[in-house]
Amino acid sequence: MKILGIESSCDETAASVVVDGRTVLSNEISTQIPIHTLYGGVVPEIASRKHVERITQVVDLALKKAETTADELDAVAVTYGPGLVGPLLVGVSFAKAFAYAKNKPLIGIN
Protein backbone atom coordinates (compact mmCIF):
# COMPACT_ATOMS: atom_id res chain seq x y z
CA MET A 1 0.00 0.00 0.00
CA LYS A 2 1.43 3.37 -1.07
CA ILE A 3 0.20 6.43 0.83
CA LEU A 4 0.76 10.15 0.41
CA GLY A 5 0.93 11.82 3.83
CA ILE A 6 0.36 15.55 4.28
CA GLU A 7 1.16 17.51 7.46
CA SER A 8 0.41 21.19 8.09
CA SER A 9 -0.47 21.48 11.77
CA CYS A 10 1.75 24.44 12.64
CA ASP A 11 4.62 26.12 10.79
CA GLU A 12 6.00 23.47 8.45
CA THR A 13 4.38 22.09 5.32
CA ALA A 14 5.36 18.46 4.79
CA ALA A 15 4.50 15.61 2.46
CA SER A 16 5.77 12.03 2.31
CA VAL A 17 5.18 8.94 0.26
CA VAL A 18 5.29 5.76 2.35
CA VAL A 19 4.93 2.12 1.31
CA ASP A 20 3.36 -0.42 3.66
CA GLY A 21 3.75 1.94 6.62
CA ARG A 22 7.48 1.30 6.82
CA THR A 23 9.38 2.33 3.70
CA VAL A 24 9.70 6.11 3.25
CA LEU A 25 10.16 6.90 -0.43
CA SER A 26 10.21 10.67 0.10
CA ASN A 27 9.87 13.22 2.88
CA GLU A 28 9.70 16.87 1.87
CA ILE A 29 9.49 19.72 4.38
CA SER A 30 9.10 23.44 3.81
CA THR A 31 9.92 25.26 7.04
CA GLN A 32 8.67 28.67 8.12
CA ILE A 33 11.09 29.12 11.02
CA PRO A 34 12.96 32.12 9.54
CA ILE A 35 9.82 34.24 9.11
CA HIS A 36 8.32 33.39 12.51
CA THR A 37 11.64 34.09 14.24
CA LEU A 38 11.12 37.75 13.34
CA TYR A 39 7.99 37.78 15.55
CA GLY A 40 9.28 35.69 18.45
CA GLY A 41 6.94 32.78 17.72
CA VAL A 42 4.46 31.33 15.28
CA VAL A 43 1.90 33.79 13.90
CA PRO A 44 -1.09 31.64 12.87
CA GLU A 45 -2.27 33.89 10.01
CA ILE A 46 1.20 34.01 8.46
CA ALA A 47 1.57 30.25 8.91
CA SER A 48 -1.72 29.64 7.10
CA ARG A 49 -0.76 31.86 4.18
CA LYS A 50 2.64 30.20 3.83
CA HIS A 51 1.00 26.76 3.76
CA VAL A 52 -1.27 27.93 0.93
CA GLU A 53 1.79 29.17 -0.98
CA ARG A 54 3.84 25.98 -0.54
CA ILE A 55 1.58 22.94 -0.24
CA THR A 56 1.24 22.20 -3.96
CA GLN A 57 5.00 22.41 -4.53
CA VAL A 58 5.79 20.25 -1.49
CA VAL A 59 3.36 17.51 -2.56
CA ASP A 60 4.58 17.62 -6.17
CA LEU A 61 8.20 17.32 -5.00
CA ALA A 62 7.36 14.42 -2.66
CA LEU A 63 5.71 12.53 -5.53
CA LYS A 64 8.59 13.32 -7.88
CA LYS A 65 11.30 12.21 -5.43
CA ALA A 66 9.33 9.02 -4.72
CA GLU A 67 9.14 8.41 -8.47
CA THR A 68 5.40 7.99 -7.99
CA THR A 69 2.36 9.39 -9.73
CA ALA A 70 -0.92 10.24 -8.06
CA ASP A 71 -2.52 7.33 -9.92
CA GLU A 72 -0.13 4.91 -8.19
CA LEU A 73 -1.23 5.99 -4.71
CA ASP A 74 -3.63 3.84 -2.71
CA ALA A 75 -4.71 6.60 -0.30
CA VAL A 76 -4.05 10.09 1.01
CA ALA A 77 -3.47 10.69 4.73
CA VAL A 78 -3.62 14.12 6.36
CA THR A 79 -3.18 15.58 9.83
CA TYR A 80 -6.52 16.93 11.09
CA GLY A 81 -5.41 17.72 14.64
CA PRO A 82 -4.06 18.77 17.00
CA GLY A 83 -2.62 22.05 15.77
CA LEU A 84 -3.44 25.55 14.62
CA VAL A 85 -6.87 25.77 13.00
CA GLY A 86 -5.81 27.79 9.93
CA PRO A 87 -2.84 25.64 8.95
CA LEU A 88 -4.86 22.46 9.55
CA LEU A 89 -7.64 23.75 7.30
CA VAL A 90 -5.14 24.36 4.51
CA GLY A 91 -3.76 20.81 4.71
CA VAL A 92 -7.13 19.11 5.10
CA SER A 93 -8.72 21.14 2.29
CA PHE A 94 -5.84 20.37 -0.07
CA ALA A 95 -5.87 16.66 0.86
CA LYS A 96 -9.65 16.40 0.42
CA ALA A 97 -9.51 18.04 -3.00
CA PHE A 98 -6.51 15.94 -4.09
CA ALA A 99 -8.08 12.68 -2.89
CA TYR A 100 -11.41 13.53 -4.52
CA ALA A 101 -9.80 14.52 -7.83
CA LYS A 102 -7.75 11.31 -7.93
CA ASN A 103 -10.55 9.10 -6.55
CA LYS A 104 -8.46 7.97 -3.57
CA PRO A 105 -9.56 7.27 0.01
CA LEU A 106 -8.81 10.03 2.53
CA ILE A 107 -7.49 9.08 5.97
CA GLY A 108 -7.57 11.65 8.77
CA ILE A 109 -4.72 11.38 11.24
CA ASN A 110 -4.71 12.79 14.77
PDB file of N, CA, C and O in Angstrom, residues 23-96:
ATOM      1  N   THR A  23       8.355   1.873   4.637  1.00  0.00           N
ATOM      2  CA  THR A  23       9.380   2.334   3.703  1.00  0.00           C
ATOM      3  C   THR A  23       9.051   3.748   3.235  1.00  0.00           C
ATOM      4  O   THR A  23       8.051   3.966   2.547  1.00  0.00           O
ATOM      5  N   VAL A  24       9.901   4.707   3.622  1.00  0.00           N
ATOM      6  CA  VAL A  24       9.699   6.105   3.247  1.00  0.00           C
ATOM      7  C   VAL A  24      10.395   6.348   1.913  1.00  0.00           C
ATOM      8  O   VAL A  24      11.619   6.270   1.823  1.00  0.00           O
ATOM      9  N   LEU A  25       9.598   6.626   0.886  1.00  0.00           N
ATOM     10  CA  LEU A  25      10.159   6.901  -0.435  1.00  0.00           C
ATOM     11  C   LEU A  25      10.558   8.358  -0.588  1.00  0.00           C
ATOM     12  O   LEU A  25      11.453   8.684  -1.364  1.00  0.00           O
ATOM     13  N   SER A  26       9.872   9.247   0.120  1.00  0.00           N
ATOM     14  CA  SER A  26      10.212  10.669   0.101  1.00  0.00           C
ATOM     15  C   SER A  26       9.674  11.331   1.354  1.00  0.00           C
ATOM     16  O   SER A  26       8.712  10.851   1.959  1.00  0.00           O
ATOM     17  N   ASN A  27      10.302  12.437   1.727  1.00  0.00           N
ATOM     18  CA  ASN A  27       9.868  13.217   2.880  1.00  0.00           C
ATOM     19  C   ASN A  27      10.314  14.655   2.649  1.00  0.00           C
ATOM     20  O   ASN A  27      11.473  14.978   2.837  1.00  0.00           O
ATOM     21  N   GLU A  28       9.379  15.485   2.208  1.00  0.00           N
ATOM     22  CA  GLU A  28       9.702  16.870   1.866  1.00  0.00           C
ATOM     23  C   GLU A  28       9.105  17.818   2.903  1.00  0.00           C
ATOM     24  O   GLU A  28       7.944  17.679   3.279  1.00  0.00           O
ATOM     25  N   ILE A  29       9.922  18.771   3.354  1.00  0.00           N
ATOM     26  CA  ILE A  29       9.488  19.718   4.378  1.00  0.00           C
ATOM     27  C   ILE A  29       9.843  21.134   3.938  1.00  0.00           C
ATOM     28  O   ILE A  29      10.977  21.398   3.547  1.00  0.00           O
ATOM     29  N   SER A  30       8.871  22.021   4.039  1.00  0.00           N
ATOM     30  CA  SER A  30       9.104  23.444   3.812  1.00  0.00           C
ATOM     31  C   SER A  30       8.906  24.139   5.151  1.00  0.00           C
ATOM     32  O   SER A  30       7.791  24.203   5.671  1.00  0.00           O
ATOM     33  N   THR A  31       9.982  24.643   5.725  1.00  0.00           N
ATOM     34  CA  THR A  31       9.917  25.258   7.042  1.00  0.00           C
ATOM     35  C   THR A  31       9.587  26.745   6.954  1.00  0.00           C
ATOM     36  O   THR A  31       9.892  27.403   5.964  1.00  0.00           O
ATOM     37  N   GLN A  32       8.990  27.252   8.010  1.00  0.00           N
ATOM     38  CA  GLN A  32       8.672  28.672   8.119  1.00  0.00           C
ATOM     39  C   GLN A  32       9.436  29.325   9.275  1.00  0.00           C
ATOM     40  O   GLN A  32       9.162  30.472   9.635  1.00  0.00           O
ATOM     41  N   ILE A  33      10.380  28.624   9.845  1.00  0.00           N
ATOM     42  CA  ILE A  33      11.093  29.124  11.023  1.00  0.00           C
ATOM     43  C   ILE A  33      11.678  30.518  10.807  1.00  0.00           C
ATOM     44  O   ILE A  33      11.512  31.385  11.666  1.00  0.00           O
ATOM     45  N   PRO A  34      12.355  30.782   9.684  1.00  0.00           N
ATOM     46  CA  PRO A  34      12.957  32.118   9.537  1.00  0.00           C
ATOM     47  C   PRO A  34      11.956  33.275   9.640  1.00  0.00           C
ATOM     48  O   PRO A  34      12.235  34.278  10.298  1.00  0.00           O
ATOM     49  N   ILE A  35      10.785  33.131   9.057  1.00  0.00           N
ATOM     50  CA  ILE A  35       9.819  34.240   9.109  1.00  0.00           C
ATOM     51  C   ILE A  35       9.211  34.399  10.497  1.00  0.00           C
ATOM     52  O   ILE A  35       9.030  35.514  10.985  1.00  0.00           O
ATOM     53  N   HIS A  36       8.926  33.295  11.184  1.00  0.00           N
ATOM     54  CA  HIS A  36       8.317  33.393  12.511  1.00  0.00           C
ATOM     55  C   HIS A  36       9.316  33.860  13.565  1.00  0.00           C
ATOM     56  O   HIS A  36       8.922  34.453  14.570  1.00  0.00           O
ATOM     57  N   THR A  37      10.593  33.624  13.327  1.00  0.00           N
ATOM     58  CA  THR A  37      11.639  34.094  14.245  1.00  0.00           C
ATOM     59  C   THR A  37      11.580  35.613  14.384  1.00  0.00           C
ATOM     60  O   THR A  37      11.842  36.152  15.460  1.00  0.00           O
ATOM     61  N   LEU A  38      11.228  36.291  13.315  1.00  0.00           N
ATOM     62  CA  LEU A  38      11.119  37.753  13.341  1.00  0.00           C
ATOM     63  C   LEU A  38      10.086  38.235  14.352  1.00  0.00           C
ATOM     64  O   LEU A  38      10.176  39.351  14.867  1.00  0.00           O
ATOM     65  N   TYR A  39       9.083  37.394  14.654  1.00  0.00           N
ATOM     66  CA  TYR A  39       7.989  37.778  15.549  1.00  0.00           C
ATOM     67  C   TYR A  39       8.083  37.120  16.925  1.00  0.00           C
ATOM     68  O   TYR A  39       7.181  37.290  17.750  1.00  0.00           O
ATOM     69  N   GLY A  40       9.108  36.328  17.150  1.00  0.00           N
ATOM     70  CA  GLY A  40       9.279  35.690  18.449  1.00  0.00           C
ATOM     71  C   GLY A  40       8.410  34.466  18.662  1.00  0.00           C
ATOM     72  O   GLY A  40       8.287  33.968  19.774  1.00  0.00           O
ATOM     73  N   GLY A  41       7.791  33.969  17.625  1.00  0.00           N
ATOM     74  CA  GLY A  41       6.942  32.782  17.721  1.00  0.00           C
ATOM     75  C   GLY A  41       6.053  32.666  16.500  1.00  0.00           C
ATOM     76  O   GLY A  41       6.049  33.552  15.639  1.00  0.00           O
ATOM     77  N   VAL A  42       5.308  31.592  16.446  1.00  0.00           N
ATOM     78  CA  VAL A  42       4.464  31.327  15.282  1.00  0.00           C
ATOM     79  C   VAL A  42       3.269  32.284  15.265  1.00  0.00           C
ATOM     80  O   VAL A  42       2.550  32.419  16.256  1.00  0.00           O
ATOM     81  N   VAL A  43       3.071  32.926  14.127  1.00  0.00           N
ATOM     82  CA  VAL A  43       1.905  33.787  13.902  1.00  0.00           C
ATOM     83  C   VAL A  43       0.938  32.968  13.035  1.00  0.00           C
ATOM     84  O   VAL A  43       1.227  32.699  11.868  1.00  0.00           O
ATOM     85  N   PRO A  44      -0.192  32.547  13.594  1.00  0.00           N
ATOM     86  CA  PRO A  44      -1.092  31.644  12.873  1.00  0.00           C
ATOM     87  C   PRO A  44      -1.512  32.119  11.486  1.00  0.00           C
ATOM     88  O   PRO A  44      -1.565  31.325  10.552  1.00  0.00           O
ATOM     89  N   GLU A  45      -1.831  33.390  11.315  1.00  0.00           N
ATOM     90  CA  GLU A  45      -2.270  33.894  10.007  1.00  0.00           C
ATOM     91  C   GLU A  45      -1.147  33.796   8.979  1.00  0.00           C
ATOM     92  O   GLU A  45      -1.376  33.397   7.833  1.00  0.00           O
ATOM     93  N   ILE A  46       0.053  34.132   9.374  1.00  0.00           N
ATOM     94  CA  ILE A  46       1.201  34.014   8.461  1.00  0.00           C
ATOM     95  C   ILE A  46       1.443  32.546   8.129  1.00  0.00           C
ATOM     96  O   ILE A  46       1.691  32.194   6.969  1.00  0.00           O
ATOM     97  N   ALA A  47       1.370  31.692   9.135  1.00  0.00           N
ATOM     98  CA  ALA A  47       1.571  30.252   8.908  1.00  0.00           C
ATOM     99  C   ALA A  47       0.569  29.726   7.883  1.00  0.00           C
ATOM    100  O   ALA A  47       0.938  29.005   6.955  1.00  0.00           O
ATOM    101  N   SER A  48      -0.693  30.103   8.038  1.00  0.00           N
ATOM    102  CA  SER A  48      -1.723  29.638   7.104  1.00  0.00           C
ATOM    103  C   SER A  48      -1.419  30.080   5.684  1.00  0.00           C
ATOM    104  O   SER A  48      -1.511  29.292   4.738  1.00  0.00           O
ATOM    105  N   ARG A  49      -1.057  31.329   5.515  1.00  0.00           N
ATOM    106  CA  ARG A  49      -0.764  31.863   4.177  1.00  0.00           C
ATOM    107  C   ARG A  49       0.436  31.167   3.553  1.00  0.00           C
ATOM    108  O   ARG A  49       0.444  30.890   2.351  1.00  0.00           O
ATOM    109  N   LYS A  50       1.456  30.882   4.358  1.00  0.00           N
ATOM    110  CA  LYS A  50       2.644  30.196   3.830  1.00  0.00           C
ATOM    111  C   LYS A  50       2.315  28.759   3.422  1.00  0.00           C
ATOM    112  O   LYS A  50       2.855  28.248   2.443  1.00  0.00           O
ATOM    113  N   HIS A  51       1.433  28.103   4.151  1.00  0.00           N
ATOM    114  CA  HIS A  51       1.003  26.757   3.758  1.00  0.00           C
ATOM    115  C   HIS A  51       0.305  26.801   2.402  1.00  0.00           C
ATOM    116  O   HIS A  51       0.556  25.955   1.545  1.00  0.00           O
ATOM    117  N   VAL A  52      -0.566  27.788   2.210  1.00  0.00           N
ATOM    118  CA  VAL A  52      -1.268  27.932   0.930  1.00  0.00           C
ATOM    119  C   VAL A  52      -0.254  28.111  -0.200  1.00  0.00           C
ATOM    120  O   VAL A  52      -0.389  27.525  -1.273  1.00  0.00           O
ATOM    121  N   GLU A  53       0.775  28.906   0.047  1.00  0.00           N
ATOM    122  CA  GLU A  53       1.793  29.172  -0.977  1.00  0.00           C
ATOM    123  C   GLU A  53       2.623  27.938  -1.320  1.00  0.00           C
ATOM    124  O   GLU A  53       3.067  27.792  -2.452  1.00  0.00           O
ATOM    125  N   ARG A  54       2.863  27.056  -0.360  1.00  0.00           N
ATOM    126  CA  ARG A  54       3.841  25.982  -0.535  1.00  0.00           C
ATOM    127  C   ARG A  54       3.285  24.579  -0.704  1.00  0.00           C
ATOM    128  O   ARG A  54       3.991  23.685  -1.193  1.00  0.00           O
ATOM    129  N   ILE A  55       2.049  24.316  -0.318  1.00  0.00           N
ATOM    130  CA  ILE A  55       1.577  22.939  -0.236  1.00  0.00           C
ATOM    131  C   ILE A  55       1.613  22.202  -1.578  1.00  0.00           C
ATOM    132  O   ILE A  55       2.020  21.043  -1.641  1.00  0.00           O
ATOM    133  N   THR A  56       1.239  22.857  -2.646  1.00  0.00           N
ATOM    134  CA  THR A  56       1.243  22.197  -3.956  1.00  0.00           C
ATOM    135  C   THR A  56       2.654  21.798  -4.361  1.00  0.00           C
ATOM    136  O   THR A  56       2.887  20.671  -4.808  1.00  0.00           O
ATOM    137  N   GLN A  57       3.603  22.704  -4.168  1.00  0.00           N
ATOM    138  CA  GLN A  57       4.995  22.410  -4.533  1.00  0.00           C
ATOM    139  C   GLN A  57       5.580  21.297  -3.670  1.00  0.00           C
ATOM    140  O   GLN A  57       6.313  20.442  -4.178  1.00  0.00           O
ATOM    141  N   VAL A  58       5.265  21.282  -2.392  1.00  0.00           N
ATOM    142  CA  VAL A  58       5.791  20.252  -1.490  1.00  0.00           C
ATOM    143  C   VAL A  58       5.244  18.873  -1.876  1.00  0.00           C
ATOM    144  O   VAL A  58       5.996  17.892  -1.943  1.00  0.00           O
ATOM    145  N   VAL A  59       3.954  18.794  -2.160  1.00  0.00           N
ATOM    146  CA  VAL A  59       3.355  17.513  -2.564  1.00  0.00           C
ATOM    147  C   VAL A  59       3.925  17.059  -3.903  1.00  0.00           C
ATOM    148  O   VAL A  59       4.290  15.891  -4.064  1.00  0.00           O
ATOM    149  N   ASP A  60       4.012  17.977  -4.858  1.00  0.00           N
ATOM    150  CA  ASP A  60       4.580  17.618  -6.170  1.00  0.00           C
ATOM    151  C   ASP A  60       6.006  17.094  -6.028  1.00  0.00           C
ATOM    152  O   ASP A  60       6.381  16.108  -6.666  1.00  0.00           O
ATOM    153  N   LEU A  61       6.808  17.753  -5.192  1.00  0.00           N
ATOM    154  CA  LEU A  61       8.199  17.323  -5.000  1.00  0.00           C
ATOM    155  C   LEU A  61       8.270  15.961  -4.309  1.00  0.00           C
ATOM    156  O   LEU A  61       9.099  15.113  -4.675  1.00  0.00           O
ATOM    157  N   ALA A  62       7.388  15.725  -3.342  1.00  0.00           N
ATOM    158  CA  ALA A  62       7.362  14.422  -2.660  1.00  0.00           C
ATOM    159  C   ALA A  62       7.036  13.306  -3.644  1.00  0.00           C
ATOM    160  O   ALA A  62       7.670  12.243  -3.624  1.00  0.00           O
ATOM    161  N   LEU A  63       6.061  13.536  -4.518  1.00  0.00           N
ATOM    162  CA  LEU A  63       5.711  12.532  -5.526  1.00  0.00           C
ATOM    163  C   LEU A  63       6.865  12.321  -6.508  1.00  0.00           C
ATOM    164  O   LEU A  63       7.191  11.182  -6.858  1.00  0.00           O
ATOM    165  N   LYS A  64       7.482  13.407  -6.923  1.00  0.00           N
ATOM    166  CA  LYS A  64       8.590  13.315  -7.881  1.00  0.00           C
ATOM    167  C   LYS A  64       9.769  12.544  -7.286  1.00  0.00           C
ATOM    168  O   LYS A  64      10.322  11.647  -7.922  1.00  0.00           O
ATOM    169  N   LYS A  65      10.155  12.888  -6.050  1.00  0.00           N
ATOM    170  CA  LYS A  65      11.298  12.210  -5.425  1.00  0.00           C
ATOM    171  C   LYS A  65      10.998  10.744  -5.134  1.00  0.00           C
ATOM    172  O   LYS A  65      11.907   9.921  -5.088  1.00  0.00           O
ATOM    173  N   ALA A  66       9.725  10.417  -4.949  1.00  0.00           N
ATOM    174  CA  ALA A  66       9.333   9.023  -4.718  1.00  0.00           C
ATOM    175  C   ALA A  66       9.174   8.273  -6.031  1.00  0.00           C
ATOM    176  O   ALA A  66       8.886   7.075  -6.022  1.00  0.00           O
ATOM    177  N   GLU A  67       9.346   8.992  -7.134  1.00  0.00           N
ATOM    178  CA  GLU A  67       9.142   8.413  -8.465  1.00  0.00           C
ATOM    179  C   GLU A  67       7.778   7.737  -8.547  1.00  0.00           C
ATOM    180  O   GLU A  67       7.636   6.605  -9.007  1.00  0.00           O
ATOM    181  N   THR A  68       6.761   8.488  -8.081  1.00  0.00           N
ATOM    182  CA  THR A  68       5.400   7.988  -7.986  1.00  0.00           C
ATOM    183  C   THR A  68       4.444   9.002  -8.611  1.00  0.00           C
ATOM    184  O   THR A  68       4.651  10.200  -8.477  1.00  0.00           O
ATOM    185  N   THR A  69       3.412   8.517  -9.242  1.00  0.00           N
ATOM    186  CA  THR A  69       2.357   9.393  -9.735  1.00  0.00           C
ATOM    187  C   THR A  69       1.162   9.298  -8.790  1.00  0.00           C
ATOM    188  O   THR A  69       1.044   8.340  -8.023  1.00  0.00           O
ATOM    189  N   ALA A  70       0.284  10.260  -8.890  1.00  0.00           N
ATOM    190  CA  ALA A  70      -0.922  10.237  -8.062  1.00  0.00           C
ATOM    191  C   ALA A  70      -1.757   8.996  -8.340  1.00  0.00           C
ATOM    192  O   ALA A  70      -2.383   8.446  -7.432  1.00  0.00           O
ATOM    193  N   ASP A  71      -1.745   8.524  -9.574  1.00  0.00           N
ATOM    194  CA  ASP A  71      -2.521   7.332  -9.923  1.00  0.00           C
ATOM    195  C   ASP A  71      -1.997   6.070  -9.234  1.00  0.00           C
ATOM    196  O   ASP A  71      -2.744   5.114  -9.045  1.00  0.00           O
ATOM    197  N   GLU A  72      -0.728   6.074  -8.855  1.00  0.00           N
ATOM    198  CA  GLU A  72      -0.135   4.907  -8.192  1.00  0.00           C
ATOM    199  C   GLU A  72      -0.385   4.879  -6.690  1.00  0.00           C
ATOM    200  O   GLU A  72      -0.067   3.888  -6.032  1.00  0.00           O
ATOM    201  N   LEU A  73      -0.946   5.941  -6.145  1.00  0.00           N
ATOM    202  CA  LEU A  73      -1.232   5.993  -4.714  1.00  0.00           C
ATOM    203  C   LEU A  73      -2.468   5.166  -4.386  1.00  0.00           C
ATOM    204  O   LEU A  73      -3.401   5.075  -5.177  1.00  0.00           O
ATOM    205  N   ASP A  74      -2.463   4.582  -3.186  1.00  0.00           N
ATOM    206  CA  ASP A  74      -3.629   3.844  -2.708  1.00  0.00           C
ATOM    207  C   ASP A  74      -4.528   4.698  -1.822  1.00  0.00           C
ATOM    208  O   ASP A  74      -5.712   4.407  -1.674  1.00  0.00           O
ATOM    209  N   ALA A  75      -3.943   5.741  -1.202  1.00  0.00           N
ATOM    210  CA  ALA A  75      -4.710   6.603  -0.302  1.00  0.00           C
ATOM    211  C   ALA A  75      -3.936   7.881  -0.032  1.00  0.00           C
ATOM    212  O   ALA A  75      -2.744   7.972  -0.317  1.00  0.00           O
ATOM    213  N   VAL A  76      -4.645   8.833   0.567  1.00  0.00           N
ATOM    214  CA  VAL A  76      -4.053  10.091   1.009  1.00  0.00           C
ATOM    215  C   VAL A  76      -4.347  10.222   2.499  1.00  0.00           C
ATOM    216  O   VAL A  76      -5.496  10.072   2.926  1.00  0.00           O
ATOM    217  N   ALA A  77      -3.312  10.483   3.287  1.00  0.00           N
ATOM    218  CA  ALA A  77      -3.472  10.687   4.726  1.00  0.00           C
ATOM    219  C   ALA A  77      -3.143  12.146   5.044  1.00  0.00           C
ATOM    220  O   ALA A  77      -2.265  12.742   4.415  1.00  0.00           O
ATOM    221  N   VAL A  78      -3.847  12.712   6.016  1.00  0.00           N
ATOM    222  CA  VAL A  78      -3.622  14.117   6.365  1.00  0.00           C
ATOM    223  C   VAL A  78      -3.841  14.335   7.856  1.00  0.00           C
ATOM    224  O   VAL A  78      -4.740  13.743   8.459  1.00  0.00           O
ATOM    225  N   THR A  79      -3.009  15.191   8.439  1.00  0.00           N
ATOM    226  CA  THR A  79      -3.184  15.578   9.835  1.00  0.00           C
ATOM    227  C   THR A  79      -4.417  16.459   9.956  1.00  0.00           C
ATOM    228  O   THR A  79      -4.543  17.453   9.257  1.00  0.00           O
ATOM    229  N   TYR A  80      -5.351  16.079  10.859  1.00  0.00           N
ATOM    230  CA  TYR A  80      -6.525  16.928  11.090  1.00  0.00           C
ATOM    231  C   TYR A  80      -6.533  17.492  12.504  1.00  0.00           C
ATOM    232  O   TYR A  80      -7.420  18.236  12.886  1.00  0.00           O
ATOM    233  N   GLY A  81      -5.535  17.184  13.298  1.00  0.00           N
ATOM    234  CA  GLY A  81      -5.410  17.721  14.643  1.00  0.00           C
ATOM    235  C   GLY A  81      -4.380  16.915  15.400  1.00  0.00           C
ATOM    236  O   GLY A  81      -3.994  15.844  14.940  1.00  0.00           O
ATOM    237  N   PRO A  82      -3.899  17.416  16.481  1.00  0.00           N
ATOM    238  CA  PRO A  82      -4.063  18.771  17.000  1.00  0.00           C
ATOM    239  C   PRO A  82      -3.187  19.751  16.226  1.00  0.00           C
ATOM    240  O   PRO A  82      -2.304  19.341  15.471  1.00  0.00           O
ATOM    241  N   GLY A  83      -3.427  21.028  16.422  1.00  0.00           N
ATOM    242  CA  GLY A  83      -2.624  22.052  15.773  1.00  0.00           C
ATOM    243  C   GLY A  83      -3.380  23.351  15.649  1.00  0.00           C
ATOM    244  O   GLY A  83      -4.442  23.537  16.245  1.00  0.00           O
ATOM    245  N   LEU A  84      -2.819  24.261  14.870  1.00  0.00           N
ATOM    246  CA  LEU A  84      -3.443  25.553  14.621  1.00  0.00           C
ATOM    247  C   LEU A  84      -4.558  25.387  13.588  1.00  0.00           C
ATOM    248  O   LEU A  84      -4.352  24.737  12.557  1.00  0.00           O
ATOM    249  N   VAL A  85      -5.697  25.973  13.840  1.00  0.00           N
ATOM    250  CA  VAL A  85      -6.871  25.771  12.997  1.00  0.00           C
ATOM    251  C   VAL A  85      -6.610  26.163  11.544  1.00  0.00           C
ATOM    252  O   VAL A  85      -6.917  25.406  10.628  1.00  0.00           O
ATOM    253  N   GLY A  86      -6.049  27.331  11.302  1.00  0.00           N
ATOM    254  CA  GLY A  86      -5.805  27.794   9.932  1.00  0.00           C
ATOM    255  C   GLY A  86      -4.910  26.860   9.143  1.00  0.00           C
ATOM    256  O   GLY A  86      -5.282  26.397   8.053  1.00  0.00           O
ATOM    257  N   PRO A  87      -3.713  26.565   9.660  1.00  0.00           N
ATOM    258  CA  PRO A  87      -2.835  25.637   8.950  1.00  0.00           C
ATOM    259  C   PRO A  87      -3.462  24.259   8.735  1.00  0.00           C
ATOM    260  O   PRO A  87      -3.303  23.656   7.669  1.00  0.00           O
ATOM    261  N   LEU A  88      -4.192  23.753   9.713  1.00  0.00           N
ATOM    262  CA  LEU A  88      -4.861  22.458   9.551  1.00  0.00           C
ATOM    263  C   LEU A  88      -5.899  22.518   8.432  1.00  0.00           C
ATOM    264  O   LEU A  88      -6.010  21.577   7.629  1.00  0.00           O
ATOM    265  N   LEU A  89      -6.642  23.607   8.359  1.00  0.00           N
ATOM    266  CA  LEU A  89      -7.641  23.748   7.303  1.00  0.00           C
ATOM    267  C   LEU A  89      -7.010  23.745   5.921  1.00  0.00           C
ATOM    268  O   LEU A  89      -7.568  23.186   4.981  1.00  0.00           O
ATOM    269  N   VAL A  90      -5.833  24.357   5.797  1.00  0.00           N
ATOM    270  CA  VAL A  90      -5.143  24.364   4.507  1.00  0.00           C
ATOM    271  C   VAL A  90      -4.792  22.934   4.104  1.00  0.00           C
ATOM    272  O   VAL A  90      -5.079  22.491   2.991  1.00  0.00           O
ATOM    273  N   GLY A  91      -4.168  22.185   5.014  1.00  0.00           N
ATOM    274  CA  GLY A  91      -3.764  20.811   4.710  1.00  0.00           C
ATOM    275  C   GLY A  91      -4.941  19.899   4.433  1.00  0.00           C
ATOM    276  O   GLY A  91      -4.932  19.127   3.467  1.00  0.00           O
ATOM    277  N   VAL A  92      -5.969  19.974   5.270  1.00  0.00           N
ATOM    278  CA  VAL A  92      -7.135  19.112   5.098  1.00  0.00           C
ATOM    279  C   VAL A  92      -7.876  19.463   3.803  1.00  0.00           C
ATOM    280  O   VAL A  92      -8.290  18.565   3.052  1.00  0.00           O
ATOM    281  N   SER A  93      -8.025  20.737   3.519  1.00  0.00           N
ATOM    282  CA  SER A  93      -8.717  21.144   2.287  1.00  0.00           C
ATOM    283  C   SER A  93      -7.963  20.671   1.050  1.00  0.00           C
ATOM    284  O   SER A  93      -8.567  20.154   0.101  1.00  0.00           O
ATOM    285  N   PHE A  94      -6.641  20.834   1.062  1.00  0.00           N
ATOM    286  CA  PHE A  94      -5.840  20.370  -0.069  1.00  0.00           C
ATOM    287  C   PHE A  94      -5.964  18.858  -0.215  1.00  0.00           C
ATOM    288  O   PHE A  94      -6.189  18.343  -1.313  1.00  0.00           O
ATOM    289  N   ALA A  95      -5.819  18.130   0.894  1.00  0.00           N
ATOM    290  CA  ALA A  95      -5.866  16.664   0.855  1.00  0.00           C
ATOM    291  C   ALA A  95      -7.233  16.170   0.379  1.00  0.00           C
ATOM    292  O   ALA A  95      -7.316  15.222  -0.411  1.00  0.00           O
ATOM    293  N   LYS A  96      -8.305  16.798   0.855  1.00  0.00           N
ATOM    294  CA  LYS A  96      -9.650  16.403   0.421  1.00  0.00           C
ATOM    295  C   LYS A  96      -9.824  16.608  -1.082  1.00  0.00           C
ATOM    296  O   LYS A  96     -10.345  15.730  -1.781  1.00  0.00           O
TER     297      LYS A  96
END
